[in-house]
Amino acid sequence: SLKNNITVATKKQQKSKRPTMHTYFERIPIDRRFTDMSDEDDGRLLQYWKSSWEEAGWEPIVLGRQDAENHQNFRFYENQIQSLRMDEFGQILLRRYIAMATVGGGWMCDYDVFPIRDFRSIRINDKNGKLIIYDVISPTLSFAANPFGWLVVLEALLNNAKQHINA
């Protein structure tokens, strides 16, 4: 089931020697989805995502809305998100940045991105927490060493959306 796949990551996580890969998932009611995927399809895809990253040597964690809500400034960011004329999917795409800031940063990818090569040895020397995006089109695979990189990008996206969506 979907509930079994989502981990509230802000609870004390087990210490693992494996690097952590996060994804973000929020269920959208079936009548408001743009995909033809059922809840069962989403659950199977999330489970496959977890097992694929685990087999590749990672500690996969599925973040959800609860993780975003655990951020100390969630209400501030959520009010900005809600003020925009965006569909639920667009809102979810923004909330994932809050969830990543809540857990302290790190790796994040979409739950339809799978490890086809080993990149655990990539050395990232950025101590400033800048968000690094490994996909030109969208942040389907991203890394920020600390929460600030995620929030800087979120704030830039919110400012851009205010200028273009509500114009």
Coordinates of C-alpha atoms in Angstrom, one line a residue:
S1 CA 0.0 0.0 0.0
L2 CA 1.0 3.6 -0.4
K3 CA 1.2 4.3 3.3
N4 CA 3.7 1.5 3.8
N5 CA 6.0 3.2 1.2
I6 CA 6.2 6.6 2.8
T7 CA 8.6 7.2 5.6
V8 CA 8.4 10.2 7.8
A9 CA 12.1 11.0 7.6
T10 CA 12.2 13.6 10.2
K11 CA 11.8 11.0 12.9
K12 CA 15.2 9.7 14.0
Q13 CA 16.6 7.9 11.0
Q14 CA 18.7 4.8 11.5
K15 CA 22.4 5.4 10.9
S16 CA 23.4 3.7 7.7
K17 CA 26.8 3.5 6.1
R18 CA 25.0 3.7 2.8
P19 CA 24.4 7.1 1.1
T20 CA 20.8 8.2 1.2
M21 CA 18.6 8.9 -1.8
H22 CA 15.3 10.7 -1.2
T23 CA 12.2 11.0 -3.3
Y24 CA 9.0 12.8 -2.6
F25 CA 5.5 11.5 -3.0
E26 CA 2.1 12.9 -2.2
R27 CA -1.1 11.2 -3.4
I28 CA -3.3 13.2 -5.8
P29 CA -6.9 12.2 -5.9
I30 CA -7.6 10.0 -8.9
D31 CA -10.0 12.5 -10.4
R32 CA -7.4 15.3 -10.5
R33 CA -4.4 13.3 -11.8
F34 CA -2.8 13.9 -15.2
T35 CA -1.5 10.3 -15.4
D36 CA -3.5 7.1 -15.8
M37 CA -1.7 5.5 -12.8
S38 CA -3.8 4.0 -10.0
D39 CA -2.9 4.1 -6.3
E40 CA -1.7 0.5 -6.8
D41 CA 0.5 1.6 -9.7
D42 CA 2.0 4.4 -7.7
G43 CA 2.6 1.9 -4.8
R44 CA 4.3 -0.6 -7.1
L45 CA 6.5 2.1 -8.7
L46 CA 7.5 3.5 -5.3
Q47 CA 8.4 -0.1 -4.1
Y48 CA 10.4 -0.7 -7.3
W49 CA 12.2 2.7 -6.8
K50 CA 13.1 1.7 -3.2
S51 CA 14.3 -1.8 -4.1
S52 CA 16.3 -0.5 -7.1
W53 CA 18.2 2.1 -5.1
E54 CA 18.7 -0.4 -2.2
E55 CA 20.2 -2.9 -4.6
A56 CA 22.5 -0.2 -5.9
G57 CA 23.9 0.4 -2.4
W58 CA 21.8 3.3 -1.3
E59 CA 19.4 3.9 1.6
P60 CA 16.2 5.0 -0.2
I61 CA 13.8 7.2 1.7
V62 CA 10.4 8.3 0.5
L63 CA 9.5 11.7 1.9
G64 CA 5.9 13.0 2.1
R65 CA 3.9 16.0 3.0
Q66 CA 4.4 15.3 6.7
D67 CA 8.1 15.8 6.2
A68 CA 7.5 19.2 4.6
E69 CA 5.0 20.1 7.4
N70 CA 7.7 19.4 10.0
H71 CA 9.8 22.3 8.7
Q72 CA 9.8 25.3 11.1
N73 CA 8.7 27.6 8.3
F74 CA 6.3 25.3 6.5
R75 CA 3.3 27.6 7.1
F76 CA 5.2 30.6 5.6
Y77 CA 6.1 28.6 2.4
E78 CA 2.7 26.9 2.2
N79 CA 0.9 30.2 2.3
Q80 CA 3.0 31.4 -0.7
I81 CA 2.4 28.1 -2.6
Q82 CA -1.4 28.4 -1.9
S83 CA -1.5 32.0 -3.1
L84 CA -0.4 30.8 -6.6
R85 CA -2.8 29.6 -9.2
M86 CA -1.2 26.2 -9.5
D87 CA -2.6 22.7 -9.7
E88 CA -1.9 20.1 -7.0
F89 CA 1.0 18.6 -9.0
G90 CA 2.7 22.0 -9.2
Q91 CA 2.2 22.5 -5.5
I92 CA 3.7 19.1 -4.7
L93 CA 6.8 19.9 -6.8
L94 CA 7.4 22.9 -4.6
R95 CA 6.7 21.1 -1.3
R96 CA 9.5 18.6 -2.0
Y97 CA 12.0 21.4 -1.6
I98 CA 10.6 22.1 1.9
A99 CA 10.8 18.4 2.8
M100 CA 14.4 18.2 1.6
A101 CA 15.3 21.2 3.7
T102 CA 13.6 19.5 6.7
V103 CA 15.8 16.4 6.4
G104 CA 19.0 18.6 6.1
G105 CA 19.6 18.3 2.4
G106 CA 21.3 15.6 0.5
W107 CA 20.4 13.6 -2.7
M108 CA 16.9 13.7 -4.1
C109 CA 15.4 12.2 -7.3
D110 CA 11.9 11.7 -8.8
Y111 CA 10.5 8.2 -8.0
D112 CA 10.7 7.3 -11.7
V113 CA 14.5 7.8 -11.7
F114 CA 16.5 4.7 -11.2
P115 CA 20.3 4.0 -10.7
I116 CA 21.6 2.7 -14.0
R117 CA 25.2 3.5 -13.1
D118 CA 27.1 3.9 -9.8
F119 CA 27.7 7.5 -9.0
R120 CA 28.2 7.1 -5.2
S121 CA 31.9 8.1 -5.7
I122 CA 31.0 11.6 -7.1
R123 CA 32.9 14.0 -4.8
I124 CA 30.9 17.2 -4.2
N125 CA 33.2 19.8 -2.7
D126 CA 30.5 22.5 -2.3
K127 CA 30.2 23.3 1.4
N128 CA 27.9 26.3 0.8
G129 CA 25.0 24.0 0.1
K130 CA 24.4 25.1 -3.5
L131 CA 21.7 23.0 -5.2
I132 CA 23.3 20.9 -8.0
I133 CA 20.9 19.7 -10.6
Y134 CA 22.0 16.7 -12.7
D135 CA 19.2 17.1 -15.3
V136 CA 18.9 20.0 -17.7
I137 CA 15.1 20.0 -18.0
S138 CA 14.0 19.5 -14.3
P139 CA 15.5 18.5 -11.0
T140 CA 14.9 14.8 -11.4
L141 CA 18.3 14.1 -9.7
S142 CA 19.6 16.8 -7.4
F143 CA 22.0 17.3 -4.5
A144 CA 22.4 20.1 -1.9
A145 CA 24.8 19.6 1.0
N146 CA 22.5 21.4 3.5
P147 CA 18.9 22.7 3.8
F148 CA 19.7 26.2 2.5
G149 CA 20.4 25.1 -1.1
W150 CA 16.9 23.6 -1.2
L151 CA 15.3 26.7 0.3
V152 CA 17.2 29.2 -2.0
V153 CA 15.8 27.4 -5.1
L154 CA 12.3 27.1 -3.6
E155 CA 12.3 30.9 -2.9
A156 CA 13.5 31.6 -6.5
L157 CA 10.8 29.3 -7.9
L158 CA 8.2 31.0 -5.8
N159 CA 9.3 34.5 -6.9
N160 CA 9.3 33.4 -10.5
A161 CA 5.9 31.8 -10.2
K162 CA 4.5 35.0 -8.6
Q163 CA 5.7 37.0 -11.6
H164 CA 4.5 34.6 -14.3
I165 CA 1.7 32.5 -13.0
N166 CA -0.4 35.1 -11.3
A167 CA 0.4 37.8 -13.9

